[in-house]
Short mmCIF file of C-alpha atoms and ligand atoms in Angstrom, two decimals:
data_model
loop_
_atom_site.label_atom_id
_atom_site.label_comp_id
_atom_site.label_asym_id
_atom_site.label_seq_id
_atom_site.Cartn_x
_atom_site.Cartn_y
_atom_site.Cartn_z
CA UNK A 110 169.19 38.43 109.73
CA UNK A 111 166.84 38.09 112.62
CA UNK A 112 168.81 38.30 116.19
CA UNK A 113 167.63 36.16 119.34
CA UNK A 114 168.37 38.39 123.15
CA UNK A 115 168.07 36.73 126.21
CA UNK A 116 167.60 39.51 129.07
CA UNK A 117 166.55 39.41 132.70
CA UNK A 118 163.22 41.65 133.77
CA UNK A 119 159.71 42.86 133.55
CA UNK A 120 158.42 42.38 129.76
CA UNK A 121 155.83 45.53 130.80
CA UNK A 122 158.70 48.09 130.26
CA UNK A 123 159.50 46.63 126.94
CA UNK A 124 159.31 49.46 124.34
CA UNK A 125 158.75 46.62 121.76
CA UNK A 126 156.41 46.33 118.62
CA UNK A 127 154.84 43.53 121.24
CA UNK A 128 154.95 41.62 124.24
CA UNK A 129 153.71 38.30 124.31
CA UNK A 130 151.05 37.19 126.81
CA UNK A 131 151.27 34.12 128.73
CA UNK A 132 146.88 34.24 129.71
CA UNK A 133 144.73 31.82 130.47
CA UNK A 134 141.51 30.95 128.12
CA UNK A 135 139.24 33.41 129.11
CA UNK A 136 141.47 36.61 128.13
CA UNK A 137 140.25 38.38 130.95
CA UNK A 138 143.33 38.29 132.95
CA UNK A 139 144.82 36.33 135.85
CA UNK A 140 147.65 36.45 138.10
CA UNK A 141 151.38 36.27 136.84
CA UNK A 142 152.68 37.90 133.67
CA UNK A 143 149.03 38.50 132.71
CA UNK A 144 148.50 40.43 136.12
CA UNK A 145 151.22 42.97 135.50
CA UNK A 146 150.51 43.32 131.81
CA UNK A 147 146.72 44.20 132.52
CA UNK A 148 147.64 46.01 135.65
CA UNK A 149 150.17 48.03 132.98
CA UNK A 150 148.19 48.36 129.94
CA UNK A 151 145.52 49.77 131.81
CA UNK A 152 140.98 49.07 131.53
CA UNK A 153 141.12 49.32 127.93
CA UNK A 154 143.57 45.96 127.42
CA UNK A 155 140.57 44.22 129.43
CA UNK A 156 137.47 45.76 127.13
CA UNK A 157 138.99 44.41 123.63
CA UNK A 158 140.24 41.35 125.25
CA UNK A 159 136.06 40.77 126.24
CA UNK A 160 135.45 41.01 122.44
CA UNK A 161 138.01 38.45 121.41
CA UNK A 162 135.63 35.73 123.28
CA UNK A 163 138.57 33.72 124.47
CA UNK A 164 141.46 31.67 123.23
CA UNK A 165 141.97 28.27 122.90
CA UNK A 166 145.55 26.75 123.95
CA UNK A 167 148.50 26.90 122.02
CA UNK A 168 146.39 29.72 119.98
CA UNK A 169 147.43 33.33 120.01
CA UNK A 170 145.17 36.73 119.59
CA UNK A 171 146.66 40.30 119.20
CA UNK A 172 145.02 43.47 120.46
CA UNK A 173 147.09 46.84 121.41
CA UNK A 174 149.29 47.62 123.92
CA UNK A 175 147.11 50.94 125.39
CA UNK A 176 149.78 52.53 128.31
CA UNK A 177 152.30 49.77 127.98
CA UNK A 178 155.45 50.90 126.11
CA UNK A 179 154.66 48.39 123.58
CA UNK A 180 152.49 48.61 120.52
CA UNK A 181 150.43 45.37 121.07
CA UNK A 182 150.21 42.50 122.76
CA UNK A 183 149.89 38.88 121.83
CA UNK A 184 148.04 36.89 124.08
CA UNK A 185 148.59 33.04 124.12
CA UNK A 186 147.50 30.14 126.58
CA UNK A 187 150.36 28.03 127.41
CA UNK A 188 148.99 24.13 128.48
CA UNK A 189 149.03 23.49 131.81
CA UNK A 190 151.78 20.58 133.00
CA UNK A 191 149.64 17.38 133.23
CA UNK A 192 153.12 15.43 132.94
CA UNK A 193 153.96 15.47 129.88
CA UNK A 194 151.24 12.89 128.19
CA UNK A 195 148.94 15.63 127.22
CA UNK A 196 150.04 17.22 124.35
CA UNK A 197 151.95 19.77 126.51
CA UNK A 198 155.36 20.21 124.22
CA UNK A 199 153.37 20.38 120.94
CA UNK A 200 150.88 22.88 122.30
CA UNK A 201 153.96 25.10 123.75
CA UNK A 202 155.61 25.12 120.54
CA UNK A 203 152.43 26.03 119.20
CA UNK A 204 152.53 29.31 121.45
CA UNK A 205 155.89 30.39 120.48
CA UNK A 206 154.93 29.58 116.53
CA UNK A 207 151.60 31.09 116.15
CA UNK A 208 152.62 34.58 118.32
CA UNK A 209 155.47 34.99 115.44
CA UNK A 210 153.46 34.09 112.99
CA UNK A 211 150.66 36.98 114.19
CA UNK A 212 153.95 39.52 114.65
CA UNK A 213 154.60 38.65 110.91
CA UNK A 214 150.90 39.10 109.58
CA UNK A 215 151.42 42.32 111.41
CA UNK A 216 154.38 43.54 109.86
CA UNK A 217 156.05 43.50 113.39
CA UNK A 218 159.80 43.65 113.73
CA UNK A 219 160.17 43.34 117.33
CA UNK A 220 158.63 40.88 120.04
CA UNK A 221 158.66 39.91 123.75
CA UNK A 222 158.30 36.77 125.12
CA UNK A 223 157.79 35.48 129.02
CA UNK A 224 158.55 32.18 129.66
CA UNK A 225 155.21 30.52 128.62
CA UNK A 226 153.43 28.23 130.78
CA UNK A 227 156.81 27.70 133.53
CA UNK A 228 155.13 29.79 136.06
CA UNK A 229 151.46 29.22 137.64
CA UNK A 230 151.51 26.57 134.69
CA UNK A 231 153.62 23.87 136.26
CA UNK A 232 155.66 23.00 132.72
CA UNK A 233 159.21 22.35 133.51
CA UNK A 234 161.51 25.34 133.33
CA UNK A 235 164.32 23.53 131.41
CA UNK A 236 162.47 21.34 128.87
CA UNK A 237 159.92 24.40 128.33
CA UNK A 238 162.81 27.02 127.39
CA UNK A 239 163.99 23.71 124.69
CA UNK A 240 160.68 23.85 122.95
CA UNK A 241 160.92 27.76 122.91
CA UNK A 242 164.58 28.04 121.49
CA UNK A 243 164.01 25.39 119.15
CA UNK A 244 160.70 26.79 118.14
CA UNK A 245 161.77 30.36 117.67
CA UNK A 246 164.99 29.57 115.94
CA UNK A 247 163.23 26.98 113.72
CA UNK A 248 160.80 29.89 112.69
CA UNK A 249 163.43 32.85 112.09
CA UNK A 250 165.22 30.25 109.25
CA UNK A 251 162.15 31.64 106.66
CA UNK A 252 161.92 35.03 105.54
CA UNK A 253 159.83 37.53 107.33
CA UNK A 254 159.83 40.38 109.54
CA UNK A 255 160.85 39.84 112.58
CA UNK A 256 164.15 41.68 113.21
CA UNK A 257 164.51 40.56 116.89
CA UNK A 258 163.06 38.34 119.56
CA UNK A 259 163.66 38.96 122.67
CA UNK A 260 163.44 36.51 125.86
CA UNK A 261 162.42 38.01 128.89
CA UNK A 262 163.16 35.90 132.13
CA UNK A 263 161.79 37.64 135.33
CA UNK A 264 164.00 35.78 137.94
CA UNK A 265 167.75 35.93 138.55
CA UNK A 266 167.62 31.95 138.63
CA UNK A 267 165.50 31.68 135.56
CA UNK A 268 167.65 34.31 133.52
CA UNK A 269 171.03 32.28 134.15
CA UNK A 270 168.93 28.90 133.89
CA UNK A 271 167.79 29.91 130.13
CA UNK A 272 171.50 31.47 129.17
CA UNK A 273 172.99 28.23 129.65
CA UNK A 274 170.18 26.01 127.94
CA UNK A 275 170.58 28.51 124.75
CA UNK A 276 174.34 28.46 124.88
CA UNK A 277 173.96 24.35 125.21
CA UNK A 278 171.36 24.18 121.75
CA UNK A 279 173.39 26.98 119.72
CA UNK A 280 176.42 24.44 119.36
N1 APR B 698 157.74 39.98 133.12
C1 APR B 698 158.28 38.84 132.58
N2 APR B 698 158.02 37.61 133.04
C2 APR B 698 157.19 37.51 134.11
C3 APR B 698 156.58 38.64 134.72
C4 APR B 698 156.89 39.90 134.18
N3 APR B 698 156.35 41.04 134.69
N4 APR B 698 155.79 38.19 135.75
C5 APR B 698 155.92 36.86 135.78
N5 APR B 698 156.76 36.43 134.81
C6 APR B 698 157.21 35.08 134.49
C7 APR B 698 157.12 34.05 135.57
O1 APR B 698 158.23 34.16 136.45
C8 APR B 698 157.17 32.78 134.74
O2 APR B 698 158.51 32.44 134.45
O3 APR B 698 156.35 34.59 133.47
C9 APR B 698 156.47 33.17 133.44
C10 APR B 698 155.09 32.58 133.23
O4 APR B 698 154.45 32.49 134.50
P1 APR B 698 152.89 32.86 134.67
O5 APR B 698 152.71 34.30 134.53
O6 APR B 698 152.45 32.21 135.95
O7 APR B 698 152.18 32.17 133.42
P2 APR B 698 151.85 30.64 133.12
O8 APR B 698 152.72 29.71 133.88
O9 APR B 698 151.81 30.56 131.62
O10 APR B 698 150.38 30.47 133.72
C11 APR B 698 149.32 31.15 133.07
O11 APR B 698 148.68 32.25 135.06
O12 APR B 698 148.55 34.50 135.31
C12 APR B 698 147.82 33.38 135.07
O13 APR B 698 145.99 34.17 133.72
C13 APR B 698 147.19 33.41 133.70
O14 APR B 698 145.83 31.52 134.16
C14 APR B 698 146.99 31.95 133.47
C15 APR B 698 148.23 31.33 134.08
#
């Protein structure tokens, strides 16, 4: 049985099998979540992210975690908000579904996850943490590996903000 946690922090410390990444197309890093994980992981992160040649949104890519605590990272591009007639909801869910599905073609039990595209990004924090509950708990119904996922909200307001929204879709 595959268990959902909801903490408040910086997905960095996370001694996890991995941490998602919420970059931007180019994989070479950015501001935001992808700041501190680069600034974390250390040069190495940066040289196999150059060999990936990109990613296109709502894709994922996996390299290793170098002198993070975790053992990789998945890197993902959120959309950016273009209000909501873009494709935006089907290409988050798509970042949510194809990180697990990498942590499962990995054998990975344990993974991280910012909240994807709310930041820099523009999505809307409420109807972004939706598509990532329903997404995540749609996926842990089939078998596979994934013991635990773990929600990492870096702001108080954000933290409490997702708590309720999960409490709200569990009933
Ligand atoms: N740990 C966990 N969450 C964090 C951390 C951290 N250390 N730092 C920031 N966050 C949160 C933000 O508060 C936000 O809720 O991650 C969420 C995503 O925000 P961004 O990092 O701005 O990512 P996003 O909105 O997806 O925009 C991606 O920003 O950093 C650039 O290169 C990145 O161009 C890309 C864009």
């Amino acid at each position: 049985m595959s268990e959902i946690t909801i903490i408040q922090g910086d997905i960095t410390t996370l001694k996890v099998d991995a941490i998602v990444n919420a970059a931007n197309s180019s994989l070479l890093g950015g501001g935001g979540v992808d700041g501190a994980i680069h600034r974390a992981a250390g040069a190495g992160l940066l040289k196999e992210c150059r060999a990936l040649h990109g990613c296109n949104t709502g894709d994922a890519k996996i390299t290793g975690g170098y002198n993070l605590p975790a053992r990789f990272v998945i890197h993902t591009v959120g959309p950016v908000w273009q209000g909501g007639k873009d494709k935006e909801a089907i290409l988050l869910a798509n970042c949510y579904h194809n990180s697990l599905q990498l942590a499962v073609d990995h054998h990975l039990q344990t993974i991280a996850f910012p909240a994807i595209s709310t930041g820099i990004y523009g999505y809307p924090f409420d109807q972004a943490s939706g598509i990532a509950i329903q997404t995540v708990t749609d996926f842990l119904k089939k078998p596979g590996t994934i013991r635990e996922v773990i929600f990492v909200l870096f702001g108080k307001q954000d933290y409490e903000t997702f708590k309720v929204i999960f409490t709200t879709f569990e009933k």
